[in-house]
JSON list of C-alpha atoms in Angstrom, two decimals:
[
{"chain": "A", "resi": 1, "resn": "PHE", "atom": "CA", "xyz": [-186.35, -38.81, 224.95]},
{"chain": "A", "resi": 2, "resn": "THR", "atom": "CA", "xyz": [-184.75, -41.82, 223.27]},
{"chain": "A", "resi": 3, "resn": "ILE", "atom": "CA", "xyz": [-187.86, -42.34, 221.15]},
{"chain": "A", "resi": 4, "resn": "LEU", "atom": "CA", "xyz": [-187.84, -38.71, 219.95]},
{"chain": "A", "resi": 5, "resn": "SER", "atom": "CA", "xyz": [-184.14, -38.58, 219.08]},
{"chain": "A", "resi": 6, "resn": "ASP", "atom": "CA", "xyz": [-183.32, -42.17, 218.07]},
{"chain": "A", "resi": 7, "resn": "THR", "atom": "CA", "xyz": [-186.00, -44.80, 217.54]},
{"chain": "A", "resi": 8, "resn": "LEU", "atom": "CA", "xyz": [-188.22, -42.21, 215.82]},
{"chain": "A", "resi": 9, "resn": "TYR", "atom": "CA", "xyz": [-185.91, -42.56, 212.81]},
{"chain": "A", "resi": 10, "resn": "ARG", "atom": "CA", "xyz": [-185.91, -45.66, 210.64]},
{"chain": "A", "resi": 11, "resn": "ASP", "atom": "CA", "xyz": [-182.99, -44.86, 208.30]},
{"chain": "A", "resi": 12, "resn": "LYS", "atom": "CA", "xyz": [-180.69, -43.19, 210.81]},
{"chain": "A", "resi": 13, "resn": "LYS", "atom": "CA", "xyz": [-177.97, -41.90, 208.46]},
{"chain": "A", "resi": 14, "resn": "LEU", "atom": "CA", "xyz": [-180.55, -40.53, 206.01]},
{"chain": "A", "resi": 15, "resn": "ASP", "atom": "CA", "xyz": [-182.55, -38.84, 208.74]},
{"chain": "A", "resi": 16, "resn": "VAL", "atom": "CA", "xyz": [-179.49, -37.30, 210.39]},
{"chain": "A", "resi": 17, "resn": "VAL", "atom": "CA", "xyz": [-178.38, -35.78, 207.07]},
{"chain": "A", "resi": 18, "resn": "ARG", "atom": "CA", "xyz": [-181.88, -34.66, 206.10]},
{"chain": "A", "resi": 19, "resn": "GLU", "atom": "CA", "xyz": [-182.65, -33.01, 209.44]},
{"chain": "A", "resi": 20, "resn": "VAL", "atom": "CA", "xyz": [-179.35, -31.16, 209.81]},
{"chain": "A", "resi": 21, "resn": "VAL", "atom": "CA", "xyz": [-179.18, -30.07, 206.15]},
{"chain": "A", "resi": 22, "resn": "CYS", "atom": "CA", "xyz": [-182.79, -28.87, 206.25]},
{"chain": "A", "resi": 23, "resn": "ASN", "atom": "CA", "xyz": [-182.04, -26.91, 209.44]},
{"chain": "A", "resi": 24, "resn": "ALA", "atom": "CA", "xyz": [-179.15, -25.29, 207.57]},
{"chain": "A", "resi": 25, "resn": "TYR", "atom": "CA", "xyz": [-181.51, -24.48, 204.68]},
{"chain": "A", "resi": 26, "resn": "ASP", "atom": "CA", "xyz": [-184.00, -22.94, 207.13]},
{"chain": "A", "resi": 27, "resn": "ALA", "atom": "CA", "xyz": [-181.18, -20.84, 208.59]},
{"chain": "A", "resi": 28, "resn": "HIS", "atom": "CA", "xyz": [-180.45, -19.50, 205.09]},
{"chain": "A", "resi": 29, "resn": "VAL", "atom": "CA", "xyz": [-184.14, -18.68, 204.68]},
{"chain": "A", "resi": 30, "resn": "MET", "atom": "CA", "xyz": [-184.01, -16.77, 207.98]},
{"chain": "A", "resi": 31, "resn": "GLY", "atom": "CA", "xyz": [-180.81, -15.01, 206.96]},
{"chain": "A", "resi": 32, "resn": "ASN", "atom": "CA", "xyz": [-182.05, -14.24, 203.43]},
{"chain": "A", "resi": 33, "resn": "CYS", "atom": "CA", "xyz": [-178.92, -15.86, 201.98]},
{"chain": "A", "resi": 34, "resn": "LEU", "atom": "CA", "xyz": [-180.23, -18.75, 199.86]},
{"chain": "A", "resi": 35, "resn": "ASP", "atom": "CA", "xyz": [-177.74, -17.76, 197.15]},
{"chain": "A", "resi": 36, "resn": "VAL", "atom": "CA", "xyz": [-174.90, -18.81, 199.47]},
{"chain": "A", "resi": 37, "resn": "PRO", "atom": "CA", "xyz": [-174.18, -22.58, 199.43]},
{"chain": "A", "resi": 38, "resn": "ILE", "atom": "CA", "xyz": [-174.38, -24.62, 202.61]},
{"chain": "A", "resi": 39, "resn": "GLU", "atom": "CA", "xyz": [-170.89, -26.05, 203.21]},
{"chain": "A", "resi": 40, "resn": "ILE", "atom": "CA", "xyz": [-170.77, -29.80, 203.89]},
{"chain": "A", "resi": 41, "resn": "THR", "atom": "CA", "xyz": [-167.44, -31.41, 204.72]},
{"chain": "A", "resi": 42, "resn": "LEU", "atom": "CA", "xyz": [-167.09, -35.19, 204.93]},
{"chain": "A", "resi": 43, "resn": "THR", "atom": "CA", "xyz": [-163.95, -37.06, 206.02]},
{"chain": "A", "resi": 44, "resn": "ASP", "atom": "CA", "xyz": [-163.24, -40.55, 207.32]},
{"chain": "A", "resi": 45, "resn": "THR", "atom": "CA", "xyz": [-163.82, -39.31, 210.86]},
{"chain": "A", "resi": 46, "resn": "GLU", "atom": "CA", "xyz": [-166.41, -36.50, 210.74]},
{"chain": "A", "resi": 47, "resn": "LEU", "atom": "CA", "xyz": [-169.44, -35.01, 208.99]},
{"chain": "A", "resi": 48, "resn": "THR", "atom": "CA", "xyz": [-169.66, -31.23, 209.25]},
{"chain": "A", "resi": 49, "resn": "ILE", "atom": "CA", "xyz": [-172.54, -29.07, 208.01]},
{"chain": "A", "resi": 50, "resn": "ARG", "atom": "CA", "xyz": [-172.12, -25.29, 208.07]},
{"chain": "A", "resi": 51, "resn": "ASP", "atom": "CA", "xyz": [-174.72, -22.64, 207.36]},
{"chain": "A", "resi": 52, "resn": "TYR", "atom": "CA", "xyz": [-174.37, -18.86, 207.14]},
{"chain": "A", "resi": 53, "resn": "GLY", "atom": "CA", "xyz": [-177.67, -17.91, 208.76]},
{"chain": "A", "resi": 54, "resn": "PRO", "atom": "CA", "xyz": [-178.06, -15.75, 211.87]},
{"chain": "A", "resi": 55, "resn": "GLY", "atom": "CA", "xyz": [-176.72, -18.34, 214.33]},
{"chain": "A", "resi": 56, "resn": "ILE", "atom": "CA", "xyz": [-178.17, -18.95, 217.80]},
{"chain": "A", "resi": 57, "resn": "SER", "atom": "CA", "xyz": [-177.58, -16.86, 220.91]},
{"chain": "A", "resi": 58, "resn": "ASP", "atom": "CA", "xyz": [-175.95, -18.47, 223.94]},
{"chain": "A", "resi": 59, "resn": "GLU", "atom": "CA", "xyz": [-179.08, -18.28, 226.08]},
{"chain": "A", "resi": 60, "resn": "ARG", "atom": "CA", "xyz": [-181.17, -20.08, 223.44]},
{"chain": "A", "resi": 61, "resn": "MET", "atom": "CA", "xyz": [-178.75, -22.94, 222.81]},
{"chain": "A", "resi": 62, "resn": "HIS", "atom": "CA", "xyz": [-179.77, -25.10, 225.79]},
{"chain": "A", "resi": 63, "resn": "PRO", "atom": "CA", "xyz": [-183.55, -24.83, 225.25]},
{"chain": "A", "resi": 64, "resn": "ILE", "atom": "CA", "xyz": [-183.20, -25.56, 221.53]},
{"chain": "A", "resi": 65, "resn": "TYR", "atom": "CA", "xyz": [-180.70, -28.45, 221.69]},
{"chain": "A", "resi": 66, "resn": "CYS", "atom": "CA", "xyz": [-181.77, -29.98, 225.00]},
{"chain": "A", "resi": 67, "resn": "GLY", "atom": "CA", "xyz": [-185.53, -29.41, 224.89]},
{"chain": "A", "resi": 68, "resn": "TYR", "atom": "CA", "xyz": [-188.07, -31.36, 222.84]},
{"chain": "A", "resi": 69, "resn": "GLY", "atom": "CA", "xyz": [-190.83, -29.45, 221.09]},
{"chain": "A", "resi": 70, "resn": "VAL", "atom": "CA", "xyz": [-188.85, -26.19, 221.37]},
{"chain": "A", "resi": 71, "resn": "THR", "atom": "CA", "xyz": [-188.79, -24.54, 217.93]},
{"chain": "A", "resi": 72, "resn": "THR", "atom": "CA", "xyz": [-188.37, -21.14, 216.32]},
{"chain": "A", "resi": 73, "resn": "LYS", "atom": "CA", "xyz": [-190.25, -22.12, 213.16]},
{"chain": "A", "resi": 74, "resn": "VAL", "atom": "CA", "xyz": [-193.84, -22.85, 214.11]},
{"chain": "A", "resi": 75, "resn": "ASP", "atom": "CA", "xyz": [-195.19, -19.57, 212.69]},
{"chain": "A", "resi": 76, "resn": "ASP", "atom": "CA", "xyz": [-193.00, -19.49, 209.55]},
{"chain": "A", "resi": 77, "resn": "ALA", "atom": "CA", "xyz": [-194.36, -21.45, 206.57]},
{"chain": "A", "resi": 78, "resn": "SER", "atom": "CA", "xyz": [-191.23, -20.67, 204.51]},
{"chain": "A", "resi": 79, "resn": "GLN", "atom": "CA", "xyz": [-189.17, -23.02, 206.67]},
{"chain": "A", "resi": 80, "resn": "ILE", "atom": "CA", "xyz": [-189.11, -26.82, 206.70]},
{"chain": "A", "resi": 81, "resn": "GLY", "atom": "CA", "xyz": [-188.98, -27.55, 210.44]},
{"chain": "A", "resi": 82, "resn": "GLY", "atom": "CA", "xyz": [-191.42, -26.77, 213.19]},
{"chain": "A", "resi": 83, "resn": "PHE", "atom": "CA", "xyz": [-191.54, -29.65, 215.69]},
{"chain": "A", "resi": 84, "resn": "GLY", "atom": "CA", "xyz": [-188.38, -29.00, 217.69]},
{"chain": "A", "resi": 85, "resn": "LEU", "atom": "CA", "xyz": [-186.94, -32.46, 217.00]},
{"chain": "A", "resi": 86, "resn": "GLY", "atom": "CA", "xyz": [-184.58, -32.11, 214.03]},
{"chain": "A", "resi": 87, "resn": "CYS", "atom": "CA", "xyz": [-181.56, -30.61, 215.77]},
{"chain": "A", "resi": 88, "resn": "LYS", "atom": "CA", "xyz": [-181.48, -33.66, 218.09]},
{"chain": "A", "resi": 89, "resn": "ALA", "atom": "CA", "xyz": [-181.41, -36.06, 215.11]},
{"chain": "A", "resi": 90, "resn": "PRO", "atom": "CA", "xyz": [-177.60, -36.61, 215.33]},
{"chain": "A", "resi": 91, "resn": "PHE", "atom": "CA", "xyz": [-178.33, -38.71, 218.45]},
{"chain": "A", "resi": 92, "resn": "ALA", "atom": "CA", "xyz": [-179.86, -41.31, 216.13]},
{"chain": "A", "resi": 93, "resn": "TYR", "atom": "CA", "xyz": [-176.32, -42.01, 214.93]},
{"chain": "A", "resi": 94, "resn": "SER", "atom": "CA", "xyz": [-173.92, -40.73, 217.61]},
{"chain": "A", "resi": 95, "resn": "ASP", "atom": "CA", "xyz": [-173.94, -40.29, 221.38]},
{"chain": "A", "resi": 96, "resn": "HIS", "atom": "CA", "xyz": [-172.37, -36.85, 221.07]},
{"chain": "A", "resi": 97, "resn": "PHE", "atom": "CA", "xyz": [-171.76, -34.06, 218.57]},
{"chain": "A", "resi": 98, "resn": "THR", "atom": "CA", "xyz": [-170.43, -30.51, 218.47]},
{"chain": "A", "resi": 99, "resn": "VAL", "atom": "CA", "xyz": [-172.20, -27.27, 217.57]},
{"chain": "A", "resi": 100, "resn": "ILE", "atom": "CA", "xyz": [-170.43, -23.98, 216.89]},
{"chain": "A", "resi": 101, "resn": "SER", "atom": "CA", "xyz": [-172.67, -20.90, 216.84]},
{"chain": "A", "resi": 102, "resn": "HIS", "atom": "CA", "xyz": [-171.59, -17.58, 215.35]},
{"chain": "A", "resi": 103, "resn": "HIS", "atom": "CA", "xyz": [-174.04, -15.00, 216.62]},
{"chain": "A", "resi": 104, "resn": "GLY", "atom": "CA", "xyz": [-173.92, -11.38, 217.76]},
{"chain": "A", "resi": 105, "resn": "GLY", "atom": "CA", "xyz": [-170.16, -11.10, 217.26]},
{"chain": "A", "resi": 106, "resn": "VAL", "atom": "CA", "xyz": [-169.42, -14.17, 219.42]},
{"chain": "A", "resi": 107, "resn": "ARG", "atom": "CA", "xyz": [-168.23, -17.64, 218.38]},
{"chain": "A", "resi": 108, "resn": "SER", "atom": "CA", "xyz": [-169.34, -20.26, 220.90]},
{"chain": "A", "resi": 109, "resn": "VAL", "atom": "CA", "xyz": [-168.37, -23.94, 220.85]},
{"chain": "A", "resi": 110, "resn": "TYR", "atom": "CA", "xyz": [-170.69, -26.47, 222.53]},
{"chain": "A", "resi": 111, "resn": "ALA", "atom": "CA", "xyz": [-170.33, -30.16, 223.29]},
{"chain": "A", "resi": 112, "resn": "ILE", "atom": "CA", "xyz": [-173.73, -31.89, 223.21]},
{"chain": "A", "resi": 113, "resn": "SER", "atom": "CA", "xyz": [-174.20, -35.39, 224.62]},
{"chain": "A", "resi": 114, "resn": "ARG", "atom": "CA", "xyz": [-176.97, -37.95, 224.82]},
{"chain": "A", "resi": 115, "resn": "GLY", "atom": "CA", "xyz": [-178.84, -37.87, 228.10]},
{"chain": "A", "resi": 116, "resn": "GLY", "atom": "CA", "xyz": [-178.14, -40.22, 230.96]},
{"chain": "A", "resi": 117, "resn": "VAL", "atom": "CA", "xyz": [-179.31, -40.92, 234.49]},
{"chain": "A", "resi": 118, "resn": "GLU", "atom": "CA", "xyz": [-177.91, -37.63, 235.80]},
{"chain": "A", "resi": 119, "resn": "SER", "atom": "CA", "xyz": [-179.93, -35.55, 233.31]},
{"chain": "A", "resi": 120, "resn": "GLN", "atom": "CA", "xyz": [-183.07, -37.74, 233.57]},
{"chain": "A", "resi": 121, "resn": "GLY", "atom": "CA", "xyz": [-182.63, -38.73, 229.94]},
{"chain": "A", "resi": 122, "resn": "LYS", "atom": "CA", "xyz": [-182.41, -35.20, 228.58]},
{"chain": "A", "resi": 123, "resn": "PRO", "atom": "CA", "xyz": [-179.45, -34.23, 226.38]},
{"chain": "A", "resi": 124, "resn": "SER", "atom": "CA", "xyz": [-176.70, -32.24, 228.07]},
{"chain": "A", "resi": 125, "resn": "LEU", "atom": "CA", "xyz": [-174.95, -29.20, 226.62]},
{"chain": "A", "resi": 126, "resn": "ARG", "atom": "CA", "xyz": [-171.61, -27.79, 227.74]},
{"chain": "A", "resi": 127, "resn": "ARG", "atom": "CA", "xyz": [-170.10, -24.58, 226.41]},
{"chain": "A", "resi": 128, "resn": "MET", "atom": "CA", "xyz": [-166.41, -25.17, 225.76]},
{"chain": "A", "resi": 129, "resn": "VAL", "atom": "CA", "xyz": [-165.10, -21.78, 224.64]},
{"chain": "A", "resi": 130, "resn": "GLN", "atom": "CA", "xyz": [-166.15, -18.36, 223.37]},
{"chain": "A", "resi": 131, "resn": "ALA", "atom": "CA", "xyz": [-164.28, -15.89, 221.18]},
{"chain": "A", "resi": 132, "resn": "PRO", "atom": "CA", "xyz": [-165.04, -12.79, 219.10]},
{"chain": "A", "resi": 133, "resn": "THR", "atom": "CA", "xyz": [-166.06, -13.29, 215.46]},
{"chain": "A", "resi": 134, "resn": "THR", "atom": "CA", "xyz": [-167.36, -11.36, 212.48]},
{"chain": "A", "resi": 135, "resn": "GLU", "atom": "CA", "xyz": [-169.10, -14.44, 211.04]},
{"chain": "A", "resi": 136, "resn": "THR", "atom": "CA", "xyz": [-172.64, -15.72, 211.44]},
{"chain": "A", "resi": 137, "resn": "GLY", "atom": "CA", "xyz": [-174.12, -19.20, 211.23]},
{"chain": "A", "resi": 138, "resn": "ILE", "atom": "CA", "xyz": [-174.08, -22.67, 212.76]},
{"chain": "A", "resi": 139, "resn": "ILE", "atom": "CA", "xyz": [-171.60, -25.52, 212.34]},
{"chain": "A", "resi": 140, "resn": "VAL", "atom": "CA", "xyz": [-172.75, -29.02, 213.32]},
{"chain": "A", "resi": 141, "resn": "SER", "atom": "CA", "xyz": [-170.01, -31.65, 213.52]},
{"chain": "A", "resi": 142, "resn": "ILE", "atom": "CA", "xyz": [-170.91, -35.33, 213.93]},
{"chain": "A", "resi": 143, "resn": "PRO", "atom": "CA", "xyz": [-168.17, -37.95, 214.47]},
{"chain": "A", "resi": 144, "resn": "LEU", "atom": "CA", "xyz": [-168.27, -40.95, 212.14]},
{"chain": "A", "resi": 145, "resn": "LYS", "atom": "CA", "xyz": [-168.31, -44.35, 213.85]},
{"chain": "A", "resi": 146, "resn": "LYS", "atom": "CA", "xyz": [-166.13, -45.93, 211.20]},
{"chain": "A", "resi": 147, "resn": "PRO", "atom": "CA", "xyz": [-164.41, -44.79, 207.96]},
{"chain": "A", "resi": 148, "resn": "LEU", "atom": "CA", "xyz": [-166.63, -47.07, 205.86]},
{"chain": "A", "resi": 149, "resn": "ASP", "atom": "CA", "xyz": [-169.63, -44.89, 206.77]},
{"chain": "A", "resi": 150, "resn": "ARG", "atom": "CA", "xyz": [-168.15, -42.06, 204.70]},
{"chain": "A", "resi": 151, "resn": "GLN", "atom": "CA", "xyz": [-169.23, -43.55, 201.38]},
{"chain": "A", "resi": 152, "resn": "GLU", "atom": "CA", "xyz": [-172.81, -44.07, 202.54]},
{"chain": "A", "resi": 153, "resn": "PHE", "atom": "CA", "xyz": [-173.03, -40.56, 203.97]},
{"chain": "A", "resi": 154, "resn": "ALA", "atom": "CA", "xyz": [-171.70, -39.12, 200.70]},
{"chain": "A", "resi": 155, "resn": "ARG", "atom": "CA", "xyz": [-174.43, -40.95, 198.73]},
{"chain": "A", "resi": 156, "resn": "ILE", "atom": "CA", "xyz": [-177.12, -39.74, 201.13]},
{"chain": "A", "resi": 157, "resn": "ILE", "atom": "CA", "xyz": [-175.89, -36.14, 201.12]},
{"chain": "A", "resi": 158, "resn": "ASN", "atom": "CA", "xyz": [-175.97, -36.02, 197.33]},
{"chain": "A", "resi": 159, "resn": "LYS", "atom": "CA", "xyz": [-179.47, -37.52, 197.27]},
{"chain": "A", "resi": 160, "resn": "VAL", "atom": "CA", "xyz": [-180.91, -35.16, 199.90]},
{"chain": "A", "resi": 161, "resn": "VAL", "atom": "CA", "xyz": [-179.38, -32.04, 198.35]},
{"chain": "A", "resi": 162, "resn": "GLU", "atom": "CA", "xyz": [-180.10, -32.99, 194.74]},
{"chain": "A", "resi": 163, "resn": "THR", "atom": "CA", "xyz": [-183.74, -33.99, 195.21]},
{"chain": "A", "resi": 164, "resn": "GLY", "atom": "CA", "xyz": [-184.36, -31.19, 197.70]},
{"chain": "A", "resi": 165, "resn": "GLY", "atom": "CA", "xyz": [-183.11, -28.50, 195.34]},
{"chain": "A", "resi": 166, "resn": "ILE", "atom": "CA", "xyz": [-180.82, -27.20, 198.10]},
{"chain": "A", "resi": 167, "resn": "ASN", "atom": "CA", "xyz": [-177.85, -24.96, 197.36]},
{"chain": "A", "resi": 168, "resn": "ALA", "atom": "CA", "xyz": [-174.92, -26.84, 198.94]},
{"chain": "A", "resi": 169, "resn": "ARG", "atom": "CA", "xyz": [-171.33, -27.88, 198.40]},
{"chain": "A", "resi": 170, "resn": "LEU", "atom": "CA", "xyz": [-169.76, -31.18, 199.44]},
{"chain": "A", "resi": 171, "resn": "ASN", "atom": "CA", "xyz": [-166.02, -30.94, 200.14]},
{"chain": "A", "resi": 172, "resn": "GLY", "atom": "CA", "xyz": [-165.88, -27.77, 198.05]},
{"chain": "A", "resi": 173, "resn": "THR", "atom": "CA", "xyz": [-167.79, -29.08, 195.03]},
{"chain": "A", "resi": 174, "resn": "LEU", "atom": "CA", "xyz": [-171.25, -27.69, 194.26]},
{"chain": "A", "resi": 175, "resn": "ILE", "atom": "CA", "xyz": [-173.88, -30.46, 194.19]},
{"chain": "A", "resi": 176, "resn": "GLN", "atom": "CA", "xyz": [-176.10, -30.36, 191.11]},
{"chain": "A", "resi": 177, "resn": "THR", "atom": "CA", "xyz": [-179.79, -30.13, 191.96]},
{"chain": "A", "resi": 178, "resn": "LEU", "atom": "CA", "xyz": [-182.97, -31.00, 190.11]},
{"chain": "A", "resi": 179, "resn": "ASP", "atom": "CA", "xyz": [-184.77, -28.18, 188.30]},
{"chain": "A", "resi": 180, "resn": "TYR", "atom": "CA", "xyz": [-188.31, -28.09, 189.65]},
{"chain": "A", "resi": 181, "resn": "SER", "atom": "CA", "xyz": [-189.55, -25.33, 187.35]},
{"chain": "A", "resi": 182, "resn": "GLU", "atom": "CA", "xyz": [-191.61, -27.78, 185.27]},
{"chain": "A", "resi": 183, "resn": "THR", "atom": "CA", "xyz": [-193.12, -29.25, 188.43]},
{"chain": "A", "resi": 184, "resn": "ASN", "atom": "CA", "xyz": [-193.96, -25.79, 189.73]},
{"chain": "A", "resi": 185, "resn": "ASN", "atom": "CA", "xyz": [-195.76, -24.95, 186.48]},
{"chain": "A", "resi": 186, "resn": "LEU", "atom": "CA", "xyz": [-197.63, -28.23, 185.94]},
{"chain": "A", "resi": 187, "resn": "GLY", "atom": "CA", "xyz": [-198.01, -29.62, 189.43]},
{"chain": "A", "resi": 188, "resn": "PHE", "atom": "CA", "xyz": [-196.28, -32.89, 188.46]},
{"chain": "A", "resi": 189, "resn": "TRP", "atom": "CA", "xyz": [-193.12, -34.09, 186.74]},
{"chain": "A", "resi": 190, "resn": "LEU", "atom": "CA", "xyz": [-192.42, -37.29, 184.83]},
{"chain": "A", "resi": 191, "resn": "VAL", "atom": "CA", "xyz": [-188.82, -38.52, 184.60]},
{"chain": "A", "resi": 192, "resn": "ARG", "atom": "CA", "xyz": [-187.16, -41.26, 182.59]},
{"chain": "A", "resi": 193, "resn": "GLU", "atom": "CA", "xyz": [-186.00, -44.43, 184.34]},
{"chain": "A", "resi": 194, "resn": "ASN", "atom": "CA", "xyz": [-182.38, -43.50, 183.67]},
{"chain": "A", "resi": 195, "resn": "ASP", "atom": "CA", "xyz": [-182.79, -40.13, 185.39]},
{"chain": "A", "resi": 196, "resn": "HIS", "atom": "CA", "xyz": [-181.41, -39.48, 188.86]},
{"chain": "A", "resi": 197, "resn": "LEU", "atom": "CA", "xyz": [-184.46, -40.51, 190.86]},
{"chain": "A", "resi": 198, "resn": "VAL", "atom": "CA", "xyz": [-185.11, -44.15, 191.64]},
{"chain": "A", "resi": 199, "resn": "ALA", "atom": "CA", "xyz": [-187.31, -45.80, 188.99]},
{"chain": "A", "resi": 200, "resn": "ARG", "atom": "CA", "xyz": [-190.90, -46.84, 189.76]},
{"chain": "A", "resi": 201, "resn": "THR", "atom": "CA", "xyz": [-191.08, -44.54, 192.77]},
{"chain": "A", "resi": 202, "resn": "VAL", "atom": "CA", "xyz": [-193.46, -41.67, 193.37]},
{"chain": "A", "resi": 203, "resn": "TYR", "atom": "CA", "xyz": [-191.95, -38.64, 195.15]},
{"chain": "A", "resi": 204, "resn": "VAL", "atom": "CA", "xyz": [-194.06, -35.99, 196.85]},
{"chain": "A", "resi": 205, "resn": "ARG", "atom": "CA", "xyz": [-192.45, -32.58, 197.27]},
{"chain": "A", "resi": 206, "resn": "LEU", "atom": "CA", "xyz": [-193.76, -30.36, 200.05]}
]
């Protein structure tokens, strides 16, 4: 379990951001709301990523967040995920995080922790509170280990969103994304060295 949620990832901050943001993007694909920005909030103490997709029902939360290989995306080619690992990626950076699911008129708050001896290494999930809501979507909140991590996370968020062409806001400001229309037409895209992407690097977009 440690391998699949921690040592699997080389650049832990990058992979945490990429996995959670891409899950939010997939939720917007499912909810047919790609025109609505994903809301990312970053402070000195916390990274929060909020989508407005359909959310997750209470009975599905434990299998999805505490099981490996459990996925809702295996038969949907329009979504990025499909291996049932991405939602556990926050464990690569933190021992615990919080998920709030708005689904079916209910807002549920869950505390998710890294597995220990008691759980035989599996993550544990505890529902903290439930309340009525008219909203939909998932909020993932990851505590920052130290305030200095904020700057690095901000750089990574901008990179992931910009190069991924994802509709998202960071602390209320819409992140500009690359226009892939030329790539879609030609199958490739050449950029100048002073453009946003790192020079002398080849990027493959799936």
